[in-house]
PDB file of C-alpha atoms in Angstrom:
ATOM      1  CA  GLU A 278      87.635  -5.957  36.223  1.00  0.00           C
ATOM      2  CA  ILE A 279      87.063  -9.702  37.350  1.00  0.00           C
ATOM      3  CA  ALA A 280      89.251 -10.921  34.840  1.00  0.00           C
ATOM      4  CA  LYS A 281      92.348  -9.178  36.273  1.00  0.00           C
ATOM      5  CA  SER A 282      91.764  -9.874  39.805  1.00  0.00           C
ATOM      6  CA  TYR A 283      90.346 -13.473  40.049  1.00  0.00           C
ATOM      7  CA  ASP A 284      91.398 -16.898  38.601  1.00  0.00           C
ATOM      8  CA  ILE A 285      88.159 -18.808  37.704  1.00  0.00           C
ATOM      9  CA  GLN A 286      88.537 -22.725  38.434  1.00  0.00           C
ATOM     10  CA  ASN A 287      87.082 -25.715  36.796  1.00  0.00           C
ATOM     11  CA  ASN A 288      88.101 -24.157  33.114  1.00  0.00           C
ATOM     12  CA  SER A 289      85.657 -21.753  33.237  1.00  0.00           C
ATOM     13  CA  GLN A 290      82.838 -23.679  33.732  1.00  0.00           C
ATOM     14  CA  CYS A 291      79.706 -22.834  35.704  1.00  0.00           C
ATOM     15  CA  VAL A 292      79.278 -24.642  38.859  1.00  0.00           C
ATOM     16  CA  SER A 293      75.842 -23.346  39.982  1.00  0.00           C
ATOM     17  CA  SER A 294      73.200 -21.294  39.058  1.00  0.00           C
ATOM     18  CA  GLY A 295      70.520 -19.199  41.434  1.00  0.00           C
ATOM     19  CA  GLY A 296      67.995 -16.408  41.382  1.00  0.00           C
ATOM     20  CA  HIS A 297      64.899 -15.949  39.153  1.00  0.00           C
ATOM     21  CA  TYR A 298      65.145 -18.593  36.409  1.00  0.00           C
ATOM     22  CA  ASN A 299      68.556 -19.321  37.830  1.00  0.00           C
ATOM     23  CA  LEU A 300      69.826 -16.739  35.415  1.00  0.00           C
ATOM     24  CA  TRP A 301      72.885 -16.090  37.796  1.00  0.00           C
ATOM     25  CA  LYS A 302      75.895 -18.319  36.430  1.00  0.00           C
ATOM     26  CA  ILE A 303      78.215 -18.942  39.635  1.00  0.00           C
ATOM     27  CA  PHE A 304      81.660 -19.806  39.078  1.00  0.00           C
ATOM     28  CA  SER A 305      84.414 -20.741  41.607  1.00  0.00           C
ATOM     29  CA  ALA A 306      87.345 -18.442  41.653  1.00  0.00           C
ATOM     30  CA  THR A 307      90.578 -17.593  43.790  1.00  0.00           C
ATOM     31  CA  LYS A 308      91.605 -14.059  44.257  1.00  0.00           C
ATOM     32  CA  ARG A 309      95.012 -13.756  42.660  1.00  0.00           C
ATOM     33  CA  SER A 310      96.383 -11.271  45.442  1.00  0.00           C
ATOM     34  CA  THR A 311      95.385 -13.369  48.602  1.00  0.00           C
ATOM     35  CA  LYS A 312      94.787 -16.706  47.149  1.00  0.00           C
ATOM     36  CA  GLU A 313      91.140 -16.562  48.926  1.00  0.00           C
ATOM     37  CA  GLU A 314      88.552 -18.889  47.338  1.00  0.00           C
ATOM     38  CA  VAL A 315      85.387 -17.272  46.265  1.00  0.00           C
ATOM     39  CA  SER A 316      82.416 -17.190  44.101  1.00  0.00           C
ATOM     40  CA  ILE A 317      81.676 -15.089  40.961  1.00  0.00           C
ATOM     41  CA  PHE A 318      77.796 -14.496  40.197  1.00  0.00           C
ATOM     42  CA  THR A 319      77.256 -13.472  36.842  1.00  0.00           C
ATOM     43  CA  VAL A 320      74.468 -12.443  34.417  1.00  0.00           C
ATOM     44  CA  ASP A 321      75.000 -11.840  30.502  1.00  0.00           C
ATOM     45  CA  ARG A 322      72.313  -9.338  28.974  1.00  0.00           C
ATOM     46  CA  ALA A 323      72.572 -11.387  25.887  1.00  0.00           C
ATOM     47  CA  ASN A 324      71.903 -14.914  27.535  1.00  0.00           C
ATOM     48  CA  LEU A 325      69.317 -13.607  29.469  1.00  0.00           C
ATOM     49  CA  GLU A 326      67.208 -12.580  26.501  1.00  0.00           C
ATOM     50  CA  LYS A 327      68.007 -16.213  24.923  1.00  0.00           C
ATOM     51  CA  THR A 328      66.733 -17.745  27.906  1.00  0.00           C
ATOM     52  CA  LEU A 329      63.366 -15.685  28.149  1.00  0.00           C
ATOM     53  CA  PRO A 330      62.546 -15.898  24.239  1.00  0.00           C
ATOM     54  CA  ALA A 331      58.840 -16.416  24.563  1.00  0.00           C
ATOM     55  CA  HIS A 332      58.737 -12.688  26.618  1.00  0.00           C
ATOM     56  CA  SER A 333      59.179  -9.634  25.393  1.00  0.00           C
ATOM     57  CA  LYS A 334      62.391  -7.470  25.667  1.00  0.00           C
ATOM     58  CA  LYS A 335      60.596  -5.201  28.231  1.00  0.00           C
ATOM     59  CA  TYR A 336      60.096  -8.504  30.478  1.00  0.00           C
ATOM     60  CA  ALA A 337      63.874  -9.483  29.889  1.00  0.00           C
ATOM     61  CA  ASP A 338      64.862  -6.005  31.202  1.00  0.00           C
ATOM     62  CA  ALA A 339      62.604  -6.151  34.071  1.00  0.00           C
ATOM     63  CA  ILE A 340      64.238  -9.336  34.907  1.00  0.00           C
ATOM     64  CA  TYR A 341      67.346  -7.915  34.616  1.00  0.00           C
ATOM     65  CA  GLN A 342      66.543  -4.926  36.948  1.00  0.00           C
ATOM     66  CA  ARG A 343      65.046  -7.397  39.505  1.00  0.00           C
ATOM     67  CA  LEU A 344      68.403  -9.407  39.396  1.00  0.00           C
ATOM     68  CA  LYS A 345      70.327  -6.192  40.153  1.00  0.00           C
ATOM     69  CA  LYS A 346      68.169  -4.897  42.648  1.00  0.00           C
ATOM     70  CA  GLY A 347      68.651  -8.472  44.541  1.00  0.00           C
ATOM     71  CA  ALA A 348      72.150  -8.200  44.222  1.00  0.00           C
ATOM     72  CA  GLN A 349      72.448  -4.641  45.622  1.00  0.00           C
ATOM     73  CA  ARG A 350      70.180  -5.538  48.454  1.00  0.00           C
ATOM     74  CA  LEU A 351      72.383  -8.813  49.445  1.00  0.00           C
ATOM     75  CA  THR A 352      75.742  -6.258  49.385  1.00  0.00           C
ATOM     76  CA  ARG A 353      73.775  -4.037  52.132  1.00  0.00           C
ATOM     77  CA  LEU A 354      73.020  -7.231  54.304  1.00  0.00           C
ATOM     78  CA  ARG A 355      75.109  -7.759  56.879  1.00  0.00           C
ATOM     79  CA  HIS A 356      74.305 -10.841  59.079  1.00  0.00           C
ATOM     80  CA  PRO A 357      76.559 -13.914  60.133  1.00  0.00           C
ATOM     81  CA  TYR A 358      74.059 -16.483  58.153  1.00  0.00           C
ATOM     82  CA  MET A 359      73.796 -14.604  55.061  1.00  0.00           C
ATOM     83  CA  LEU A 360      75.969 -14.856  52.128  1.00  0.00           C
ATOM     84  CA  ASN A 361      78.825 -12.246  52.716  1.00  0.00           C
ATOM     85  CA  VAL A 362      79.398 -10.050  49.412  1.00  0.00           C
ATOM     86  CA  LEU A 363      83.122  -9.616  49.085  1.00  0.00           C
ATOM     87  CA  GLN A 364      82.902  -7.596  45.981  1.00  0.00           C
ATOM     88  CA  PRO A 365      79.774  -5.329  45.188  1.00  0.00           C
ATOM     89  CA  LEU A 366      78.181  -5.474  41.808  1.00  0.00           C
ATOM     90  CA  GLN A 367      79.516  -4.024  38.722  1.00  0.00           C
ATOM     91  CA  GLU A 368      78.102  -3.770  35.594  1.00  0.00           C
ATOM     92  CA  THR A 369      79.064  -3.552  31.631  1.00  0.00           C
ATOM     93  CA  LYS A 370      77.060  -3.228  28.744  1.00  0.00           C
ATOM     94  CA  THR A 371      76.808  -6.755  28.359  1.00  0.00           C
ATOM     95  CA  GLU A 372      76.661  -8.614  31.931  1.00  0.00           C
ATOM     96  CA  MET A 373      76.845  -7.595  35.445  1.00  0.00           C
ATOM     97  CA  PHE A 374      78.707  -9.697  38.484  1.00  0.00           C
ATOM     98  CA  PHE A 375      79.541  -9.647  42.178  1.00  0.00           C
ATOM     99  CA  VAL A 376      81.785 -11.585  44.359  1.00  0.00           C
ATOM    100  CA  THR A 377      80.901 -13.246  47.451  1.00  0.00           C
ATOM    101  CA  GLU A 378      82.506 -15.920  49.855  1.00  0.00           C
ATOM    102  CA  PRO A 379      82.443 -19.609  48.473  1.00  0.00           C
ATOM    103  CA  ILE A 380      79.381 -21.673  47.673  1.00  0.00           C
ATOM    104  CA  PHE A 381      78.915 -24.838  46.247  1.00  0.00           C
ATOM    105  CA  ALA A 382      75.194 -24.541  45.026  1.00  0.00           C
ATOM    106  CA  SER A 383      72.215 -22.472  45.232  1.00  0.00           C
ATOM    107  CA  LEU A 384      69.031 -23.872  46.947  1.00  0.00           C
ATOM    108  CA  ALA A 385      67.653 -24.561  43.800  1.00  0.00           C
ATOM    109  CA  ASN A 386      70.588 -26.486  42.604  1.00  0.00           C
ATOM    110  CA  VAL A 387      70.438 -28.660  46.141  1.00  0.00           C
ATOM    111  CA  LEU A 388      66.646 -29.195  45.676  1.00  0.00           C
ATOM    112  CA  GLY A 389      67.316 -30.642  41.857  1.00  0.00           C
ATOM    113  CA  ASP A 390      67.090 -27.558  39.234  1.00  0.00           C
ATOM    114  CA  THR A 391      70.493 -27.217  37.911  1.00  0.00           C
ATOM    115  CA  THR A 392      69.209 -25.162  34.936  1.00  0.00           C
ATOM    116  CA  ASN A 393      72.594 -23.124  33.562  1.00  0.00           C
ATOM    117  CA  VAL A 394      74.867 -25.492  35.360  1.00  0.00           C
ATOM    118  CA  ASP A 395      77.520 -26.337  32.905  1.00  0.00           C
ATOM    119  CA  THR A 396      78.743 -29.441  34.691  1.00  0.00           C
ATOM    120  CA  VAL A 397      76.884 -31.120  37.996  1.00  0.00           C
ATOM    121  CA  HIS A 398      79.905 -31.634  40.279  1.00  0.00           C
ATOM    122  CA  ASP A 399      80.034 -34.921  42.782  1.00  0.00           C
ATOM    123  CA  LYS A 400      79.485 -32.853  45.989  1.00  0.00           C
ATOM    124  CA  LEU A 401      76.048 -31.625  44.506  1.00  0.00           C
ATOM    125  CA  LYS A 402      75.100 -34.801  43.158  1.00  0.00           C
ATOM    126  CA  ARG A 403      76.034 -36.756  46.641  1.00  0.00           C
ATOM    127  CA  TYR A 404      74.655 -33.805  48.979  1.00  0.00           C
ATOM    128  CA  ASP A 405      71.445 -34.811  51.218  1.00  0.00           C
ATOM    129  CA  MET A 406      69.416 -32.317  53.145  1.00  0.00           C
ATOM    130  CA  SER A 407      69.156 -33.059  56.791  1.00  0.00           C
ATOM    131  CA  LEU A 408      65.639 -33.074  57.888  1.00  0.00           C
ATOM    132  CA  VAL A 409      66.045 -29.884  59.706  1.00  0.00           C
ATOM    133  CA  GLU A 410      67.013 -28.322  56.451  1.00  0.00           C
ATOM    134  CA  LYS A 411      64.155 -29.408  54.551  1.00  0.00           C
ATOM    135  CA  GLN A 412      61.615 -27.986  56.928  1.00  0.00           C
TER     136      GLN A 412
END
């Protein structure tokens, strides 16, 4: 489990979010065995249904499956400019999660959408995209 292998930083506060409707909550963490910094992506099924209350349970299940497939596909992709997955998707009855190299924000967060972010940190507030990144 995640709790046995990783120490979540920032008092367990979500530092970023991403994916459909920014439903992936992203936490900064450290791997206990190597002290390596990582990011942990999590989706809580109950939170998903609360976030999408105007939609049916069938719709929430479809979004959950889409998030799951996206994480599985990301795990299979290997490229120096793609996010590196360190621990593939794991799923319990209530949530799913995977571990990646450290990130400080998703593209949506950098562009100003901080939905599901507990605390917007200074690095994100000060981040300014270069002209090349904006194109």
